[in-house]
Coordinates of C-alpha atoms and ligand atoms in Angstrom, one line a residue:
Chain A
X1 CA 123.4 116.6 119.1
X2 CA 122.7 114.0 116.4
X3 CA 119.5 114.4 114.8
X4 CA 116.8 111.7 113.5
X5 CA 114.4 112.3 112.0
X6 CA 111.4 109.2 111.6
X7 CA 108.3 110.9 110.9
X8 CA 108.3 110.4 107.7
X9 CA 104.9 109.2 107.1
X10 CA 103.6 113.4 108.4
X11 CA 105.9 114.7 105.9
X12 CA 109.6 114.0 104.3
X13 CA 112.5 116.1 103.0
X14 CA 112.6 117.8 99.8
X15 CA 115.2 116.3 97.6
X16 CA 117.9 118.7 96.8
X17 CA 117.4 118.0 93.1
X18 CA 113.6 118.3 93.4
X19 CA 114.4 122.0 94.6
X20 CA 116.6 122.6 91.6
X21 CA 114.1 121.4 89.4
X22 CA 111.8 123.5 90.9
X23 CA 113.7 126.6 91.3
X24 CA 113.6 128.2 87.6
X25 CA 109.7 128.4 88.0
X26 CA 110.4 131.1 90.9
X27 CA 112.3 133.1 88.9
X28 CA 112.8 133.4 85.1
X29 CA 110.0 130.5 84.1
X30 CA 106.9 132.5 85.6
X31 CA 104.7 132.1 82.9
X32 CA 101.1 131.5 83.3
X33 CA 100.5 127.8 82.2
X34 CA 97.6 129.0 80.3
X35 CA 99.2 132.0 78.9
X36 CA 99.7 131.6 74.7
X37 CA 103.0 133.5 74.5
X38 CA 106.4 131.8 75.1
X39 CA 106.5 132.4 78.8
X40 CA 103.2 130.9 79.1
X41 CA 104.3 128.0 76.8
X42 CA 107.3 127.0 78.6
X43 CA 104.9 126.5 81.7
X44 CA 102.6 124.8 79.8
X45 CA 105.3 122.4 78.5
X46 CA 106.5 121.2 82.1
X47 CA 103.1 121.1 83.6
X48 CA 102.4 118.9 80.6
X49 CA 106.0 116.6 81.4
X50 CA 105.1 116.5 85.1
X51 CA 102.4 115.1 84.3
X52 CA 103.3 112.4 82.6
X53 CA 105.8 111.5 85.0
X54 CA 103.4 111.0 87.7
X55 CA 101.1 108.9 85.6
X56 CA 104.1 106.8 84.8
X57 CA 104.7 106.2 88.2
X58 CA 101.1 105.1 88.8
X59 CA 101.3 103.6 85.5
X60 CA 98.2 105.3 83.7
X61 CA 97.1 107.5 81.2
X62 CA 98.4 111.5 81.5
X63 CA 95.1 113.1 80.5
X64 CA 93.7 110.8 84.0
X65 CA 95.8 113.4 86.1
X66 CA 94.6 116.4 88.1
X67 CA 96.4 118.3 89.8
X68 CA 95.8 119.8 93.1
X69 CA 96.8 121.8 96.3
X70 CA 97.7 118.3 98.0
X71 CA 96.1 114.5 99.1
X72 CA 93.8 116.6 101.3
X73 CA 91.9 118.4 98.5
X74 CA 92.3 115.2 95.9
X75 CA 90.2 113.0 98.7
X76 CA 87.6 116.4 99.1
X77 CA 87.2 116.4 94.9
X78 CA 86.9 112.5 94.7
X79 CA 84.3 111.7 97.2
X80 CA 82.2 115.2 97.2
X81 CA 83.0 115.4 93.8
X82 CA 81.4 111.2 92.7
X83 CA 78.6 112.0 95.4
X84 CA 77.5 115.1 93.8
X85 CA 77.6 113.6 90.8
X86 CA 76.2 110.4 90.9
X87 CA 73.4 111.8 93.6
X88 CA 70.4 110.8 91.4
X89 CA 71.6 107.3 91.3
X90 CA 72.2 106.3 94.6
X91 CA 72.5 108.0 98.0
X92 CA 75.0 105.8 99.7
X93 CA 79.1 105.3 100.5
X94 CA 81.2 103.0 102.1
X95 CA 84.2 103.5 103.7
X96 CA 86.5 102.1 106.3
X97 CA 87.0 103.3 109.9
X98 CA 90.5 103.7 109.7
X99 CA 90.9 106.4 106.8
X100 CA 92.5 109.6 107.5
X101 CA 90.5 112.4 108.7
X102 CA 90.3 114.2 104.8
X103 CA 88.6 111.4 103.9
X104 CA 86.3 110.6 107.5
X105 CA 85.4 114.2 107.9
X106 CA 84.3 114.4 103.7
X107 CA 82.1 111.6 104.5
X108 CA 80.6 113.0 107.6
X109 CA 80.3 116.2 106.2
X110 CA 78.4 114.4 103.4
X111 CA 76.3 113.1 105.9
X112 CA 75.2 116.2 107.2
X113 CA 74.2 116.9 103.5
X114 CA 71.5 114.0 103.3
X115 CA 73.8 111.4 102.0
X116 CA 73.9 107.9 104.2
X117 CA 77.3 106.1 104.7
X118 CA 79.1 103.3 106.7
X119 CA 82.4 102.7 108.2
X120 CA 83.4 99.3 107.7
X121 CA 85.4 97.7 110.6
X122 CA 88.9 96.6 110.6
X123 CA 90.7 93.1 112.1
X124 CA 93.0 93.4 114.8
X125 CA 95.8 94.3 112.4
X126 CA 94.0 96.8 111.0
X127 CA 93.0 94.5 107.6
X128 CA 89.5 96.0 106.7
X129 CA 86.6 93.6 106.9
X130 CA 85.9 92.4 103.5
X131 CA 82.7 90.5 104.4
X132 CA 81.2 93.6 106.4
X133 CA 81.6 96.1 103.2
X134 CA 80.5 93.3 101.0
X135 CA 77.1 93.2 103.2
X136 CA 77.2 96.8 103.3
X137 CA 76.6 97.2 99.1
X138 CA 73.0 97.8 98.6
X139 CA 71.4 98.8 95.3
X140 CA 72.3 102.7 96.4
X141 CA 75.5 102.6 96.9
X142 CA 77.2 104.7 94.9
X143 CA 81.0 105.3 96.0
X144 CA 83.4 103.0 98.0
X145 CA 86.8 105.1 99.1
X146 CA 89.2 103.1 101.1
X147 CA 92.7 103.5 101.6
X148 CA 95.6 102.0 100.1
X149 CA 97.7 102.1 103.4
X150 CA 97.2 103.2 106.5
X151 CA 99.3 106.3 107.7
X152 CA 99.6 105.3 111.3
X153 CA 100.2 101.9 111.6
X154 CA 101.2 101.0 107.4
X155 CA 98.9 98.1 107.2
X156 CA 98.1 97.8 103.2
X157 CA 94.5 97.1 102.5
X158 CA 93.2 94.8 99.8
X159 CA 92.7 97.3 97.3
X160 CA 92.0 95.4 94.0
X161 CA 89.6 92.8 95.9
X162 CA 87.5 96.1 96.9
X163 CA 87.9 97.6 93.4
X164 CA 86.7 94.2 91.7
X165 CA 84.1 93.9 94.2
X166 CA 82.8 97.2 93.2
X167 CA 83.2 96.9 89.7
X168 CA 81.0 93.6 89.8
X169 CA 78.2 96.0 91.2
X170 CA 78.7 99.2 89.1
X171 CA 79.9 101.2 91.9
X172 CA 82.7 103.9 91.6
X173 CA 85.6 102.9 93.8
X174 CA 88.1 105.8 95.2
X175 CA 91.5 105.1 97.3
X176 CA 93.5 107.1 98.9
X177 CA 96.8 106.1 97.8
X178 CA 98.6 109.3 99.7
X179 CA 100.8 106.8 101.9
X180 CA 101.1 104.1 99.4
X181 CA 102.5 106.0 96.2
X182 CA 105.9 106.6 95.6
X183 CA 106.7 103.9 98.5
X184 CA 105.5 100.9 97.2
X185 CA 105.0 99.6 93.3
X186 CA 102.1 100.6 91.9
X187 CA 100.4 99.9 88.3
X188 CA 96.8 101.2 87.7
X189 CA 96.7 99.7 84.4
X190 CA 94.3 96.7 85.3
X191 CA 93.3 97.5 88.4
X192 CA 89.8 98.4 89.0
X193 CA 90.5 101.7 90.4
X194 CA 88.4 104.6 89.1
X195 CA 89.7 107.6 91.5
X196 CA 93.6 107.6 93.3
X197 CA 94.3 110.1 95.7
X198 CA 98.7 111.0 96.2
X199 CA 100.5 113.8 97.7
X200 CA 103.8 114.9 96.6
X201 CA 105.4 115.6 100.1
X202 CA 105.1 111.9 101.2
X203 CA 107.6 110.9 98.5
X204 CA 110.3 113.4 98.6
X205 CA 108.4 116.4 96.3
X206 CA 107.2 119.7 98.0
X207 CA 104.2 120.4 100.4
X208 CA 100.8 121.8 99.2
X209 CA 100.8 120.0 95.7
X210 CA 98.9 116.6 95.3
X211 CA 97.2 114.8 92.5
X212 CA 93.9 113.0 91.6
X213 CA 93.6 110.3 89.2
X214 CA 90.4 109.8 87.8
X215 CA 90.1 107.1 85.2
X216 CA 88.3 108.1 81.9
X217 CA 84.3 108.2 82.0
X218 CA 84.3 108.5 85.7
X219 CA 81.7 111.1 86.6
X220 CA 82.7 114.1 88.7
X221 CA 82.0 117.5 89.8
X222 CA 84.3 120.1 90.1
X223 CA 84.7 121.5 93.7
X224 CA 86.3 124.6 92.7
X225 CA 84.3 127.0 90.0
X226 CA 86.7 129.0 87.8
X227 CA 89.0 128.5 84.6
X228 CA 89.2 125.6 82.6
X229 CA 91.9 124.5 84.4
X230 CA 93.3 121.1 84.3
X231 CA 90.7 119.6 81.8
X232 CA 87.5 121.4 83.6
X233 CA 88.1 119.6 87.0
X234 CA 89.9 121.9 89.0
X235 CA 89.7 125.5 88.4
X236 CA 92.9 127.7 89.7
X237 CA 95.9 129.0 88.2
X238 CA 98.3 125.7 88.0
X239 CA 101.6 125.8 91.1
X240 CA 103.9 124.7 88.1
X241 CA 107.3 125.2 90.1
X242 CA 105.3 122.4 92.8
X243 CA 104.0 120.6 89.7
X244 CA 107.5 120.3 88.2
X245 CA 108.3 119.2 92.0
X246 CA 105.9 116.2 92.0
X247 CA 106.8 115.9 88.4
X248 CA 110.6 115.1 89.4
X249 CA 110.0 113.0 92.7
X250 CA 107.5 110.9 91.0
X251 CA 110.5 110.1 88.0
X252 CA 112.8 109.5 91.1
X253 CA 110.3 107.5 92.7
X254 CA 109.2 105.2 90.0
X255 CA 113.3 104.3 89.8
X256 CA 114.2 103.8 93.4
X257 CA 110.9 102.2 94.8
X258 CA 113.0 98.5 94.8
X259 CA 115.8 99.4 96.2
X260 CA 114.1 102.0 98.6
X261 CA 111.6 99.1 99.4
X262 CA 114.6 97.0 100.3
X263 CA 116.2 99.2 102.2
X264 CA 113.4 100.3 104.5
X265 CA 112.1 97.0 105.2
X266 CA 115.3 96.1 106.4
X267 CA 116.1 99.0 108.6
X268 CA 112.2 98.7 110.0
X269 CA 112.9 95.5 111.3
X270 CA 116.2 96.0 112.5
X271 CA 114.9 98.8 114.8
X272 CA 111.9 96.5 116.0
X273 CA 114.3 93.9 117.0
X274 CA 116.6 96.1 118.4
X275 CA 113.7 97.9 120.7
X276 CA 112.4 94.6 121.7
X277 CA 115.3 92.7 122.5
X278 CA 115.8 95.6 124.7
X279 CA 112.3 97.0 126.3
X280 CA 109.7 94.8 127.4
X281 CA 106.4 94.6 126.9
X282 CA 106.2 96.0 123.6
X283 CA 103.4 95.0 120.6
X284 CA 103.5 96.5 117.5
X285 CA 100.6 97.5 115.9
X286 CA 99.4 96.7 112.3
X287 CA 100.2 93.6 109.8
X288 CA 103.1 91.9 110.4
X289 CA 103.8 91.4 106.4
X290 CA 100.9 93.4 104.6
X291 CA 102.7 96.5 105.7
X292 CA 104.4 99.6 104.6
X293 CA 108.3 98.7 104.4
X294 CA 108.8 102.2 106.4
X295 CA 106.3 102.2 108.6
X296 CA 106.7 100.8 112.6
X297 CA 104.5 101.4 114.7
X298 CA 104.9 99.7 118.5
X299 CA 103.4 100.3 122.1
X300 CA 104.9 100.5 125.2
X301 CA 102.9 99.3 127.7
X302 CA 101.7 101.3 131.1
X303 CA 102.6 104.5 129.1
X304 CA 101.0 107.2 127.6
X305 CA 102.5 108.9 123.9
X306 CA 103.6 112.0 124.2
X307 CA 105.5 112.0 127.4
X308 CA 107.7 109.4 125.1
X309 CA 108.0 111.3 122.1
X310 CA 109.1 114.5 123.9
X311 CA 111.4 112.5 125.7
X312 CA 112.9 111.5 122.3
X313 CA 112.9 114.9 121.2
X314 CA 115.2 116.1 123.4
X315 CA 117.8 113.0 122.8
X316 CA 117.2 114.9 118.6
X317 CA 114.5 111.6 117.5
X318 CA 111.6 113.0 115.9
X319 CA 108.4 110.3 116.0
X320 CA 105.2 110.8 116.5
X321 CA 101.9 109.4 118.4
X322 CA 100.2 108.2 115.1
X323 CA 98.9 110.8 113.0
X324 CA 101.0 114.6 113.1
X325 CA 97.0 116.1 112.1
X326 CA 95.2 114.5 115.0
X327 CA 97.8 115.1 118.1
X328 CA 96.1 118.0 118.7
X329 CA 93.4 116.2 120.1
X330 CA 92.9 114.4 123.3
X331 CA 90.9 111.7 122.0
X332 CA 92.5 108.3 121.8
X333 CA 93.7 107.1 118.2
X334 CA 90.5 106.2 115.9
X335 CA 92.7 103.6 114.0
X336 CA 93.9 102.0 117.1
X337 CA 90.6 102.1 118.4
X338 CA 88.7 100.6 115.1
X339 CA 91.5 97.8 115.5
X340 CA 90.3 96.9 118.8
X341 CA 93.6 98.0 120.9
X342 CA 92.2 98.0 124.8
X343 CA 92.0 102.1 125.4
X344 CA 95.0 102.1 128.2
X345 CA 97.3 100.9 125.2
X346 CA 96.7 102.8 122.4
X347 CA 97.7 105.6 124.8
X348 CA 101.3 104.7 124.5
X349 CA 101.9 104.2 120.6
X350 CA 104.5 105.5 118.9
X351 CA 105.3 105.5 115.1
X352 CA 108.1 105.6 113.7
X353 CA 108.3 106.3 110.0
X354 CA 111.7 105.9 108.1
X355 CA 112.9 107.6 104.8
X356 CA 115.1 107.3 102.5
X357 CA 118.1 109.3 104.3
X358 CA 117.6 107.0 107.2
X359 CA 120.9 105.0 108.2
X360 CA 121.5 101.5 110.6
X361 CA 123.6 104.5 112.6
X362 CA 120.2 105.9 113.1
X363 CA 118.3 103.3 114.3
X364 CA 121.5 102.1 117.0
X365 CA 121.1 105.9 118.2
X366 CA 117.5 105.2 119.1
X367 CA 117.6 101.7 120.0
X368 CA 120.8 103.0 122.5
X369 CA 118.1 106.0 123.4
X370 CA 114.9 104.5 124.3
X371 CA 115.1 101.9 126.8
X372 CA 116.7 104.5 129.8
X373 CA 113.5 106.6 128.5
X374 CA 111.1 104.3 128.7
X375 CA 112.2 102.3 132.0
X376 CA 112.0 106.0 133.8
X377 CA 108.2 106.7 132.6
X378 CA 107.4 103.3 133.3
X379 CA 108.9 103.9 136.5
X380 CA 106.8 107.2 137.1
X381 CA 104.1 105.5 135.8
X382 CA 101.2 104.2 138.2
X383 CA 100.2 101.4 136.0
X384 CA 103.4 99.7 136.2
X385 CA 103.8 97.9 139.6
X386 CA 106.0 94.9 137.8
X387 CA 110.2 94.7 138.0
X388 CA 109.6 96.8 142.0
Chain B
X1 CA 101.8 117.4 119.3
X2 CA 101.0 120.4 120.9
X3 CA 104.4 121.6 120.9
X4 CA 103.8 125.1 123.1
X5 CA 105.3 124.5 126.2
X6 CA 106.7 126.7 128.2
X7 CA 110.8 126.5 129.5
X8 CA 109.0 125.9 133.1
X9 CA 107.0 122.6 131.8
X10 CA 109.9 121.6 129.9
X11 CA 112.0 122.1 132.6
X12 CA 109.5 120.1 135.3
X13 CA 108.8 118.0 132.8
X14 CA 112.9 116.7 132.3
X15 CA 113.5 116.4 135.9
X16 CA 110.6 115.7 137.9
X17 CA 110.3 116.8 141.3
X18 CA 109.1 114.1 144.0
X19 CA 108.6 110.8 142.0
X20 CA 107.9 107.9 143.8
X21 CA 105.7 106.8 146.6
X22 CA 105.5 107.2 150.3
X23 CA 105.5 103.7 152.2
X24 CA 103.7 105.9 155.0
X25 CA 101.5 108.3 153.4
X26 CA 99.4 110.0 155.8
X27 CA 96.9 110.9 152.5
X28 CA 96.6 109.0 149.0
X29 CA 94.8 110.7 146.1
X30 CA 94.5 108.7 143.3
X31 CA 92.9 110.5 140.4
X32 CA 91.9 109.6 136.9
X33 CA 91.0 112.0 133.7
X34 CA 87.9 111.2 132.0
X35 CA 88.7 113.5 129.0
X36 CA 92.0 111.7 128.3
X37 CA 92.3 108.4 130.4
X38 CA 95.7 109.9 131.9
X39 CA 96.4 108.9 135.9
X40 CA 97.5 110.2 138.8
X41 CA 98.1 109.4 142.1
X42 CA 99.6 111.5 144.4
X43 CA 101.4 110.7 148.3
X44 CA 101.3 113.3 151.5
X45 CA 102.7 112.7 154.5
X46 CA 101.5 115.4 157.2
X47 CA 103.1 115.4 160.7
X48 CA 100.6 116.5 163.7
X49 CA 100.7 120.2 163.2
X50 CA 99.0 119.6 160.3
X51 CA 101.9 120.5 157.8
X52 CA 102.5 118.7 154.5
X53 CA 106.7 118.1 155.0
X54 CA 106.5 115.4 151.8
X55 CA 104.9 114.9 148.5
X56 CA 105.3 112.3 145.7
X57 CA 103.6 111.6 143.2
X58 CA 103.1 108.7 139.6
X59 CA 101.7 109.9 136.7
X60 CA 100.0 108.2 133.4
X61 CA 100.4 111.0 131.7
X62 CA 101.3 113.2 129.0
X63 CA 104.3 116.1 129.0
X64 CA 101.6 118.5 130.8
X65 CA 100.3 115.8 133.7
X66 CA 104.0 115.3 134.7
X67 CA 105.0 118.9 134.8
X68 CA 102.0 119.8 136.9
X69 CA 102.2 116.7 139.2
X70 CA 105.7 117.8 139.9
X71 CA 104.8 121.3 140.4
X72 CA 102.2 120.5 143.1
X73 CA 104.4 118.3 145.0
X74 CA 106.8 121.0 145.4
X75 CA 103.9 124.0 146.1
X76 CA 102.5 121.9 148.4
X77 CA 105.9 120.7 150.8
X78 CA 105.5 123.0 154.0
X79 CA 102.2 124.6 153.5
X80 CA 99.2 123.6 156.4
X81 CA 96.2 121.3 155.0
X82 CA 94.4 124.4 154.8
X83 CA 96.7 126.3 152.8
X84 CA 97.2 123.4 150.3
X85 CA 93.5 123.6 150.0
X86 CA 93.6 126.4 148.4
X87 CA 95.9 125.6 145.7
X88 CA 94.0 125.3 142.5
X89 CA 95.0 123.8 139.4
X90 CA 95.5 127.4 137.9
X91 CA 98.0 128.4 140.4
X92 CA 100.2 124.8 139.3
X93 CA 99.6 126.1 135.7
X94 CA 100.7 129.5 136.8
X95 CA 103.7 128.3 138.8
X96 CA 104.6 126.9 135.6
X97 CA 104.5 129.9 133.4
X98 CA 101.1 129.1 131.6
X99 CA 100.0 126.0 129.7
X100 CA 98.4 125.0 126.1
X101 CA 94.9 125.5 126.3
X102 CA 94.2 122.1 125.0
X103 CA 96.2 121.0 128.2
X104 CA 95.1 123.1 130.6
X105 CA 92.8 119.9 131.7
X106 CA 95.7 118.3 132.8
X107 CA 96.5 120.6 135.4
X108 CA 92.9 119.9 136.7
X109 CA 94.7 116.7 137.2
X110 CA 96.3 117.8 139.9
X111 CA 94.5 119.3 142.1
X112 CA 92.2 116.6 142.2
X113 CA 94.9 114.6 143.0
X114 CA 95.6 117.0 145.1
X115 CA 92.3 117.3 147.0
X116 CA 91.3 113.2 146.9
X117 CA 95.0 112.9 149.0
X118 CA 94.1 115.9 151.4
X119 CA 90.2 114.1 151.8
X120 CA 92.0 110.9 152.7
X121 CA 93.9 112.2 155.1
X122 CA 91.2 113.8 156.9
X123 CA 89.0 110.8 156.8
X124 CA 91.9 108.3 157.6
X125 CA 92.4 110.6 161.1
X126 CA 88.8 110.5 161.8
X127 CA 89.0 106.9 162.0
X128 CA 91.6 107.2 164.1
X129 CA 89.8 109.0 166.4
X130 CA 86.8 106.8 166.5
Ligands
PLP1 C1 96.4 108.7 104.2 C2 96.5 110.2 104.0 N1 95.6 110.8 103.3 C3 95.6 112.2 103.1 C4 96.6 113.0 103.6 C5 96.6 114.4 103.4 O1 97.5 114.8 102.5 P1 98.0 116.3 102.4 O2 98.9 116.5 103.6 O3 98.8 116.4 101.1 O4 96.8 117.2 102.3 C6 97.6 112.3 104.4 C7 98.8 113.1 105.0 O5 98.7 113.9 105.9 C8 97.6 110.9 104.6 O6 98.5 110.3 105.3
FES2 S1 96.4 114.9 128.0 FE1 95.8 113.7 129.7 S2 96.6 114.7 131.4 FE2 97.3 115.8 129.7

């Protein structure tokens, strides 16, 4: 059976020659990166180029990058890490109602710790309110984090506007920029952005290695207590063979991210046209333009997501309901929700993320697959009483 | 996704048993979960010894809902009112060879599908009688 795979937003493949890259640091390169001898050096040295490389493809300084265990832990150290800091100052955040869950439940989990913060509101596309967080600032606030893109539905939020805003005011501005780097062009160099969260397995690099940027003077504390790793910000012995990883797929990246931008923007809307010249009844969720070029996200009207999605599994699709971390839960998308999608509908959502490895064969193969799929659930479904 | 379904659900849930309605159901449940929003609503057509001799049923509903509103159409075909009474929702999820736990809610579903079609029956031949 042919296989396609479109969740590319929960995770993408490893480049073959990330592997290779990565491969001598499992075997002969063990060193310790802070060792002193050769073996110990030669870590030391790549750590060093990797590190580089993924500054270059954010286009900052090196000595702004930290390292860690993935986008998860970069959002923990940013927003724990600026509120711990900056406590005495101010005991207030903002953030936006659509973030992803390592950013939601750091806030709330911040919350339970004393410190007070609100969710700004999102359009119907998913655009975050910009007059709602600017009456949110009051002379507390100490830390705005909102996302560079959205990982369920793409929609790219106004980034710089929030970072100027902030930096009129004095307050530290973090974004998580997990589903935005490596996709999209991207240079830091004058934009006010003090903290940038990314994750190498959304670009093509290896799973459980991330990195923070935190522009110089930015205060921070440390989440993890140890070494002087990784210029006293995160302790822990450095993952060079996944730091070489990141290293690599953010050098690839930072070359391909035109043509890759071209590509995928016009595969995405090849496969929208081709569902809804097709299906019925379908919407798509998120900005029509200000939107990731892989990201489609659609719903199917009188239908609910999974029953869809396994569907497609068995025809060899993979997609997903919206976020692969929160389809364990019952609970009705919080980003369609926050966007104001009527709770029937955001039932039957389905994203489909493309990658680089994606081909127009793949998109006729689901175009071809889906309608007889989703005129039988509609036709088991009780909500649909139209076309009997 | 909750990906832990057994090769019963899976199989229920590729070819469903008994979709469709019944032009003249003798009972109509129609069910709604308030933990998910999912629907059900589920036909029986009893002749007048009391015996269930169809089921069909149309589901909102996720890989779980369908399997299980399959399964209790096909438990229910041929047993008495009484009998079906007594199918609960963890003898559909049994028939099935277990569910997730997150979705074992689902097959709750069901048997209040299940029940709300078997109370409209009853009160739909009391009015008769009357
Ligand atoms: C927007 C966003 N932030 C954070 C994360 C978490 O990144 P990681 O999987 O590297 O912990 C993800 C991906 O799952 C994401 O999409
Ligand atoms: S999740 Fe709603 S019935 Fe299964």
């Amino acid at each position: 059976m042919r296989k396609v795979y479109m969740d590319n937003n929960a995770t993408t493949r490893m480049r073959e020659e990330v592997l290779e890259a990565m491969l001598p640091f499992y075997k002969d390169e063990y060193g310790n990166a802070s060792s002193v001898h050769s073996f110990g050096r030669t870590a030391r040295t790549s750590v060093d180029e990797a590190r580089a490389k993924v500054a270059r493809l954010l286009g900052v300084a090196r000595e702004d990058i930290i390292f860690t265990s993935g986008g998860t832990e970069a959002d923990n150290l940013a927003i724990k890490g600026v509120a711990n800091a900056l406590k005495s100052k101010g005991d207030h955040m903002i953030t936006c109602a659509i973030e992803h869950h390592a950013v939601l439940n750091s806030c709330k989990y911040l919350e339970k710790e004393g410190f007070k913060v609100t969710y700004v509101g999102v359009d119907k596309d998913g655009v975050i309110k910009l007059d709602e967080l600017k009456s949110a600032i009051t002379p507390k606030t100490i830390l705005i984090t909102v996302m560079w893109a959205n990982n369920e539905v793409g929609t790219i939020e106004p980034v710089e506007e929030i970072g100027r805003l902030a930096k009129e005011k004095g307050i530290c501005f973090h974004t998580d920029a997990v589903q935005a780097a490596g996709k999209i062009p991207m240079d830091l160099e004058n934009m006010p952005i003090d903290l940038l969260s990314i994750s190498a397995h959304k670009f093509y690099g290896p799973k459980g290695v991330g990195a923070l940027y935190i522009r110089k003077g930015t205060k921070i504390i440390p989440q993890l207590h140890g070494g002087h790793h990784e210029m006293k910000k995160r302790a822990g012995t450095e993952n060079v063979a996944g730091i070489v990883g990141m290293g690599y797929a953010a050098e690839l990246a930072k070359i391909e991210i035109p043509q890759e931008v071209k590509q995928l923007t016009g595969l995405r809307d090849y496969l929208y046209k081709g569902i809804t010249s097709k299906i019925p009844e379908v919407t798509i969720n998120g900005h029509l333009t200000k939107r990731l070029p892989n990201t489609l996200n659609v719903r199917f009207k009188y239908l609910e997501g999974e029953s869809i999605v396994l569907n497609l599994d068995l025809e060899g699709i993979a997609v997903s309901t919206g976020s692969a971390c929160t389809s364990g839960s019952l609970e009705p998308s919080h980003v369609l929700t926050a966007m104001g999608v009527d709770p029937a509908d955001t039932q039957g959502s389905i994203r489909f993320s493309l990658g680089k490895d994606n081909t127009k064969e793949d998109a006729d193969y689901v175009i071809a697959a889906l309608p007889p799929i989703i005129q039988r659930l509609r036709d088991m479904s009780p909500l649909y009483e139209k076309g009997r | 996704m909750d990906g832990q379904y057994s090769e019963k659900v899976m199989e229920h849930f590729k070819n469903p048993r008994n979709v469709g309605e019944i032009t003249d159901a003798s009972g109509i449940g129609n069910v709604g979960n308030p933990v998910c929003g999912d629907i059900m609503r589920l036909y029986i057509k009893v002749d007048d010894k009391e015996v269930i001799t169809d089921a069909k049923f149309k589901t909102f509903g996720c890989g779980a809902a369908i399997a299980t509103s399959s399964m209790v159409t096909e438990l229910v075909k041929g047993k008495t009112i009484d009998e079906a009474l007594k199918v609960s929702n963890h003898a559909v999820a049994e028939a099935l060879g277990g569910l997730p736990k997150i979705k074992m809610h689902c097959s709750v579903l069901a048997e209040e599908a299940l029940r709300s079609a078997i109370d409209d029956y009853i009160a739909k031949k009391k009015a008769k009688k009357v």
